Coordinates of C-alpha atoms in Angstrom, one line a residue:
M24 CA -139.6 -0.8 -142.8
V25 CA -139.7 2.2 -145.1
I26 CA -143.3 3.1 -146.0
K27 CA -144.4 5.7 -148.4
S28 CA -147.9 6.5 -149.5
R29 CA -148.8 5.2 -152.9
A30 CA -152.2 4.4 -154.5
V31 CA -152.7 3.4 -158.0
Q32 CA -155.2 1.4 -160.0
I33 CA -155.0 0.9 -163.7
S34 CA -158.5 1.0 -165.0
R35 CA -159.9 -2.1 -166.6
A36 CA -160.9 0.0 -169.6
H37 CA -157.3 1.2 -170.0
Q38 CA -155.9 -2.3 -169.6
S39 CA -158.4 -3.5 -172.2
S40 CA -157.5 -0.7 -174.6
M41 CA -153.8 -1.7 -174.4
R42 CA -154.6 -5.4 -175.0
L43 CA -153.2 -7.1 -178.0
S44 CA -154.5 -10.3 -179.4
G45 CA -151.9 -13.0 -179.0
R46 CA -150.2 -14.2 -176.0
G47 CA -147.3 -11.9 -175.7
G48 CA -147.9 -9.5 -178.5
A49 CA -147.1 -10.6 -181.9
V50 CA -143.5 -10.2 -182.4
V51 CA -142.1 -8.8 -179.3
V52 CA -139.4 -6.9 -181.1
L53 CA -141.7 -5.5 -183.8
A54 CA -143.7 -3.3 -181.6
L55 CA -143.8 -1.9 -178.1
A56 CA -147.4 -3.0 -177.7
S57 CA -146.4 -6.6 -178.2
L58 CA -143.9 -6.3 -175.4
L59 CA -146.7 -5.3 -173.1
A60 CA -148.3 -8.5 -174.0
A61 CA -145.1 -10.5 -173.7
C62 CA -145.0 -13.1 -170.9
S63 CA -148.8 -12.9 -170.7
G64 CA -151.0 -15.9 -171.0
D65 CA -149.4 -19.3 -171.0
A66 CA -147.3 -18.6 -173.9
D67 CA -144.4 -18.3 -171.5
E68 CA -144.4 -21.9 -170.6
P69 CA -141.5 -24.0 -171.6
P70 CA -142.5 -27.1 -173.4
S71 CA -140.7 -29.4 -171.2
A72 CA -142.0 -28.0 -167.9
S73 CA -145.6 -27.7 -168.9
P74 CA -147.8 -30.7 -169.0
S75 CA -150.1 -28.9 -171.4
G76 CA -147.5 -28.3 -174.1
G77 CA -146.4 -25.0 -172.8
A78 CA -142.9 -25.9 -173.6
S79 CA -142.7 -22.8 -175.5
G80 CA -144.3 -19.9 -174.2
S81 CA -144.4 -19.7 -170.5
S82 CA -142.6 -22.2 -168.6
S83 CA -145.8 -23.0 -167.1
S84 CA -148.5 -24.9 -168.7
S85 CA -150.4 -21.7 -168.7
E86 CA -149.2 -20.6 -172.0
S87 CA -152.3 -19.0 -172.9
G88 CA -153.0 -17.1 -175.9
T89 CA -153.8 -14.2 -173.9
G90 CA -153.1 -11.0 -175.5
G91 CA -151.9 -8.0 -173.7
P92 CA -151.3 -7.5 -170.1
G93 CA -153.9 -9.9 -169.2
G94 CA -156.5 -10.3 -171.9
S95 CA -157.0 -13.4 -174.0
A96 CA -156.7 -13.9 -177.6
S97 CA -159.9 -14.8 -179.5
P98 CA -160.0 -18.5 -180.3
T99 CA -162.0 -17.9 -183.4
G100 CA -159.6 -15.8 -185.4
S101 CA -160.5 -12.6 -187.1
G102 CA -163.8 -13.7 -188.5
A103 CA -162.7 -12.6 -192.0
T104 CA -162.9 -14.7 -195.1
T105 CA -160.8 -17.9 -194.9
P106 CA -157.4 -17.3 -196.4
S107 CA -155.8 -19.6 -198.9
P108 CA -152.9 -21.8 -197.7
Q109 CA -150.5 -19.5 -199.5
E110 CA -152.0 -16.4 -197.8
Y111 CA -152.0 -18.2 -194.4
A112 CA -148.4 -19.2 -194.8
D113 CA -147.4 -15.6 -195.8
E114 CA -149.1 -14.2 -192.7
A115 CA -147.4 -16.8 -190.5
L116 CA -144.0 -16.2 -192.0
E117 CA -144.3 -12.4 -191.5
I118 CA -144.9 -13.0 -187.8
L119 CA -142.1 -15.6 -187.5
G120 CA -139.7 -13.2 -189.2
G121 CA -139.7 -11.3 -185.9
G122 CA -138.4 -14.3 -183.9
Y123 CA -135.3 -14.0 -181.8
Y124 CA -133.5 -16.6 -184.0
A125 CA -135.1 -15.7 -187.3
S126 CA -131.9 -15.4 -189.3
G127 CA -129.3 -17.8 -190.7
P128 CA -129.5 -21.1 -192.5
E129 CA -131.8 -23.0 -190.2
W130 CA -134.5 -20.3 -190.3
E131 CA -134.2 -19.9 -194.1
A132 CA -134.5 -23.6 -194.6
A133 CA -137.6 -23.7 -192.4
R134 CA -139.1 -20.8 -194.2
E135 CA -138.6 -22.4 -197.6
R136 CA -140.3 -25.6 -196.3
V137 CA -143.3 -23.6 -195.3
L138 CA -143.6 -22.0 -198.8
E139 CA -143.2 -25.4 -200.5
E140 CA -145.9 -27.0 -198.4
A141 CA -148.2 -24.1 -198.9
A142 CA -147.9 -24.3 -202.7
Q143 CA -149.4 -27.7 -202.7
A144 CA -151.6 -27.6 -199.6
S145 CA -155.4 -28.0 -200.0
D146 CA -156.2 -26.4 -196.6
V147 CA -154.5 -24.4 -193.9
A148 CA -154.7 -27.2 -191.3
S149 CA -152.3 -29.2 -193.4
L150 CA -149.7 -26.5 -192.7
Y151 CA -149.7 -26.9 -188.9
P152 CA -146.8 -29.4 -188.7
V153 CA -144.5 -27.4 -190.9
L154 CA -145.4 -24.1 -189.1
A155 CA -144.7 -25.8 -185.8
E156 CA -141.2 -26.6 -187.1
A157 CA -140.7 -23.0 -188.4
T158 CA -141.8 -21.6 -185.1
A159 CA -139.2 -23.5 -183.3
A160 CA -136.6 -22.4 -185.8
A161 CA -137.6 -18.7 -185.5
G162 CA -138.1 -18.6 -181.8
G163 CA -136.1 -21.4 -180.2
K164 CA -136.9 -23.7 -177.4
H165 CA -139.5 -21.4 -175.7
S166 CA -141.6 -20.9 -178.8
F167 CA -144.4 -23.1 -180.2
F168 CA -147.4 -23.3 -182.5
R169 CA -150.9 -24.1 -181.2
T170 CA -153.8 -25.3 -183.2
P171 CA -157.3 -23.8 -182.7
D172 CA -158.3 -26.8 -180.6
E173 CA -155.2 -26.5 -178.5
V174 CA -155.8 -22.7 -177.9
R175 CA -159.3 -23.5 -176.6
S176 CA -158.2 -26.3 -174.5
S177 CA -155.4 -24.2 -172.9
A178 CA -157.7 -21.4 -172.0
E179 CA -160.2 -23.8 -170.4
Q180 CA -157.5 -25.6 -168.5
S181 CA -155.9 -22.4 -167.3
T182 CA -159.2 -21.2 -165.9
A183 CA -159.8 -24.5 -164.2
D184 CA -156.3 -24.5 -162.7
F185 CA -156.3 -20.9 -161.5
E186 CA -154.7 -20.3 -158.1
A187 CA -154.2 -17.0 -156.4
P188 CA -151.1 -16.2 -154.4
E189 CA -151.2 -16.9 -150.7
V190 CA -149.4 -14.9 -147.9
T191 CA -148.8 -16.7 -144.6
V192 CA -147.0 -15.5 -141.5
A193 CA -144.9 -17.5 -139.1
E194 CA -142.4 -16.3 -136.5
G195 CA -142.1 -12.8 -137.9
V196 CA -141.6 -14.0 -141.5
A197 CA -144.2 -13.7 -144.3
T198 CA -144.1 -16.3 -147.1
I199 CA -145.7 -15.3 -150.4
T200 CA -146.5 -18.3 -152.7
V201 CA -146.4 -17.1 -156.3
P202 CA -148.1 -19.7 -158.5
E203 CA -148.2 -19.7 -162.3
V204 CA -151.2 -18.0 -164.0
G205 CA -152.1 -18.6 -167.6
D206 CA -154.8 -17.7 -170.1
V207 CA -157.6 -16.5 -167.8
S208 CA -160.0 -13.6 -167.7
Q209 CA -158.9 -10.0 -166.9
E210 CA -160.9 -10.3 -163.7
L211 CA -158.9 -13.3 -162.5
L212 CA -155.6 -11.7 -163.5
Q213 CA -156.5 -8.7 -161.4
E214 CA -157.6 -11.0 -158.5
Y215 CA -154.2 -12.7 -158.7
A216 CA -152.4 -9.4 -158.4
D217 CA -154.7 -8.0 -155.7
S218 CA -154.4 -11.2 -153.6
A219 CA -150.7 -10.9 -153.4
A220 CA -150.7 -7.1 -152.7
T221 CA -153.4 -7.2 -150.0
G222 CA -151.8 -10.2 -148.4
I223 CA -148.5 -8.4 -148.2
A224 CA -150.1 -5.2 -146.9
A225 CA -151.9 -7.2 -144.2
A226 CA -148.7 -9.0 -143.1
A227 CA -146.5 -6.0 -143.1
P228 CA -147.1 -4.8 -139.5
E229 CA -146.3 -8.3 -138.2
V230 CA -143.1 -9.2 -140.0
C231 CA -139.4 -8.3 -140.3
G232 CA -138.6 -10.4 -143.4
W233 CA -140.1 -12.0 -146.5
I234 CA -139.9 -15.2 -148.5
V235 CA -141.0 -15.1 -152.1
D236 CA -141.7 -18.7 -153.2
T237 CA -141.5 -19.3 -157.0
R238 CA -140.9 -23.0 -156.8
G239 CA -143.1 -24.8 -159.3
N240 CA -144.1 -21.6 -161.0
R241 CA -143.8 -22.5 -164.7
G242 CA -144.8 -19.1 -166.0
G243 CA -147.8 -17.7 -167.8
N244 CA -148.6 -14.0 -167.4
M245 CA -145.9 -12.1 -165.6
Y246 CA -147.7 -8.8 -165.1
P247 CA -150.1 -9.9 -162.3
M248 CA -147.1 -11.6 -160.6
L249 CA -145.0 -8.5 -160.7
A250 CA -147.9 -6.1 -159.9
G251 CA -148.8 -8.2 -156.8
L252 CA -145.2 -8.1 -155.6
S253 CA -144.7 -4.4 -156.4
L254 CA -144.9 -3.5 -152.7
L255 CA -141.5 -5.2 -152.2
L256 CA -139.8 -3.6 -155.1
P257 CA -138.4 -0.1 -155.7
D258 CA -139.9 2.1 -158.4
G259 CA -137.9 2.3 -161.6
P260 CA -136.5 -0.1 -164.2
A261 CA -136.3 -3.7 -162.9
M262 CA -135.3 -5.7 -165.9
S263 CA -135.5 -5.4 -169.7
F264 CA -136.4 -7.3 -172.8
E265 CA -133.5 -7.3 -175.3
G266 CA -134.2 -8.4 -178.9
P267 CA -132.5 -8.1 -182.3
T268 CA -133.9 -4.6 -182.9
G269 CA -133.8 -3.0 -179.5
S270 CA -134.4 -3.1 -175.8
F271 CA -137.4 -2.2 -173.6
S272 CA -137.4 -1.7 -169.9
V273 CA -139.9 -3.4 -167.5
T274 CA -140.6 -0.6 -165.0
F275 CA -142.4 -0.3 -161.7
T276 CA -144.2 3.0 -161.0
E277 CA -146.3 3.4 -157.8
G278 CA -147.9 0.0 -157.8
A279 CA -148.1 -0.4 -161.6
V280 CA -145.8 -2.4 -163.8
G281 CA -145.4 -2.0 -167.6
T282 CA -143.0 -1.9 -170.5
G283 CA -141.6 1.1 -172.3
G284 CA -143.5 3.5 -170.1
F285 CA -146.9 2.0 -170.6
P286 CA -148.6 0.4 -167.6
A287 CA -149.8 -3.1 -168.1
M288 CA -151.3 -3.9 -164.6
G289 CA -151.5 -2.2 -161.2
V290 CA -152.6 -2.7 -157.7
E291 CA -154.1 -0.3 -155.2
T292 CA -151.9 0.0 -152.0
D293 CA -150.5 2.4 -149.5
L294 CA -147.2 0.6 -148.9
T295 CA -143.7 0.3 -150.3
I296 CA -141.4 -1.9 -148.2
T297 CA -137.8 -1.3 -149.2
D298 CA -135.6 -2.0 -146.2
Q299 CA -136.5 -5.5 -145.1
P300 CA -134.6 -8.7 -146.2
I301 CA -136.2 -10.8 -148.8
A302 CA -135.4 -14.4 -149.6
V303 CA -136.5 -15.8 -153.0
L304 CA -137.0 -19.6 -153.4
Q305 CA -136.6 -21.2 -156.8
D306 CA -136.3 -24.7 -158.3
G307 CA -136.0 -26.4 -161.7
E308 CA -139.6 -25.8 -162.5
T309 CA -139.4 -22.0 -162.0
A310 CA -139.6 -20.9 -165.6
S311 CA -140.4 -18.1 -168.0
S312 CA -142.6 -15.6 -166.2
G313 CA -141.6 -17.4 -162.9
E314 CA -138.1 -16.5 -163.9
A315 CA -139.1 -13.0 -164.6
V316 CA -140.0 -12.8 -160.9
L317 CA -136.5 -14.0 -160.1
T318 CA -135.0 -11.5 -162.4
V319 CA -136.7 -8.4 -160.9
F320 CA -135.3 -9.2 -157.5
R321 CA -131.7 -9.7 -158.8
G322 CA -129.3 -7.0 -158.0
L323 CA -131.1 -5.7 -154.9
E324 CA -128.9 -5.4 -151.8
N325 CA -131.5 -6.9 -149.3
V326 CA -132.3 -10.0 -151.4
A327 CA -130.8 -13.5 -151.6
S328 CA -132.1 -16.5 -153.5
F329 CA -132.2 -20.2 -152.4
G330 CA -132.8 -23.5 -154.1
T331 CA -131.7 -25.0 -157.4
E332 CA -131.1 -23.5 -160.8
S333 CA -134.2 -22.4 -162.7
A334 CA -135.5 -23.9 -165.9
G335 CA -133.8 -21.5 -168.3
Y336 CA -136.6 -20.0 -170.2
T337 CA -135.5 -16.5 -169.5
S338 CA -137.1 -15.0 -172.6
A339 CA -140.2 -13.0 -173.6
N340 CA -142.8 -14.6 -175.7
S341 CA -145.5 -13.1 -177.9
V342 CA -148.8 -14.7 -178.8
M343 CA -150.0 -14.0 -182.3
P344 CA -153.4 -15.4 -183.5
L345 CA -153.8 -16.5 -187.1
D346 CA -157.1 -16.2 -189.0
D347 CA -158.4 -19.7 -188.1
G348 CA -157.7 -19.2 -184.4
A349 CA -154.4 -21.0 -184.3
Q350 CA -151.6 -19.2 -182.4
I351 CA -147.9 -18.6 -182.9
V352 CA -146.2 -18.2 -179.5
L353 CA -142.9 -16.7 -180.4
T354 CA -139.8 -15.6 -178.5
G355 CA -138.7 -12.2 -179.5
A356 CA -136.4 -11.1 -176.7
V357 CA -134.4 -12.3 -173.8
Y358 CA -134.3 -11.1 -170.2
V359 CA -131.6 -8.7 -168.9
D360 CA -131.5 -8.0 -165.2
R361 CA -131.2 -4.6 -163.5
T362 CA -127.4 -4.9 -163.4
G363 CA -127.1 -5.4 -167.1
V364 CA -126.6 -9.2 -167.1
N365 CA -128.1 -10.9 -170.2
L366 CA -129.7 -14.1 -169.0
D367 CA -129.9 -15.3 -172.6
E368 CA -132.3 -18.3 -172.1
Q369 CA -130.0 -19.8 -169.5
P370 CA -131.0 -21.1 -166.1
I371 CA -130.8 -18.6 -163.2
Q372 CA -128.4 -19.8 -160.5
P373 CA -129.4 -19.1 -156.9
D374 CA -127.2 -17.3 -154.5
H375 CA -127.4 -20.3 -152.2
L376 CA -127.5 -23.6 -153.9
V377 CA -129.5 -26.0 -151.8
S378 CA -132.1 -28.6 -152.5
A379 CA -135.6 -27.4 -153.2
T380 CA -136.9 -29.0 -150.0
E381 CA -134.2 -27.3 -147.9
A382 CA -134.6 -23.9 -149.5
A383 CA -137.3 -22.6 -147.1
D384 CA -135.3 -23.6 -144.0
E385 CA -132.1 -22.1 -145.4
A386 CA -133.9 -18.9 -146.2
R387 CA -135.3 -18.6 -142.7
A388 CA -131.8 -19.1 -141.3
W389 CA -130.5 -16.3 -143.6
L390 CA -133.3 -14.0 -142.6
A391 CA -132.4 -14.6 -139.0
G392 CA -128.8 -13.7 -139.8
Q393 CA -130.1 -10.4 -141.2
G394 CA -131.7 -9.6 -137.9
C395 CA -135.2 -11.0 -138.6
S396 CA -135.9 -13.6 -135.9

């Protein structure tokens, strides 16, 4: 085990100052700040994997409308005067124009339908169905529109379902269970990251290898996941978000993780473990931010993955609130791993294709082959 001293804690005030309203930042490709928010909240959940309609957004049902690195978007909108349907449509279309797929005939047709509906709409709520269609056209399978009621329900459900990571040790191997985490308070997001980091630090003296278990992690906010696992990852760029207008690196720096040089979340720790074997478990429900965890471990020499292919929501979502509290959860970029492979919203294949139920045993056998037994 290689251990170097490092201690960092991103202040709550600093995190708050960087927070954007919206789940992943409005249009991920329109501004760096929105990338800091990308993959936060439950907006990452893929619609098919999430029981709560997180099909777009995070692959987990936790697509929350959380704004930046861990905050949550306001369910009540801006509090300004109620816009007309035409103004509301114009605002939504401006956001949707930053979607990863917002070009070509399908998008143009969807855009025109919104304008046509807005011209004859009597209220903004009547635009929800056509805006949902336009969101899918602009952002693809990982994007979705949420009504104000759905935003509130998602936040409540995410808080009720909150589960912190667990670290257990058996026969010299530590297993870190990495659950999904959605639109919850900043305090719970930090608790999530700290639980993983403190568990890893406590287990380190007893183990010679690690299992990172992302099975069933349908996404949500990637930053507490990555910050909690930062003890097992080298500093520097680990992956990037690539959109139509540019690319931004997701970087680890002394316990903190962020995008474009701005920290989004950090943990306080003294350890960096860089020379022990790590087995990563995945399955068909590993999606969105769960797949971001898979991505940051790709390309490292001491890592192997086990299980079935992931869900294929390897893209960064942004959450943008509208004036009435509705949200557009929009894909603006796709994942690129540290070796330069563009994952392009495709499933991530494991290094060792085995059933999800056999993955843990196969991982232990591999760790034993690496000298950890």
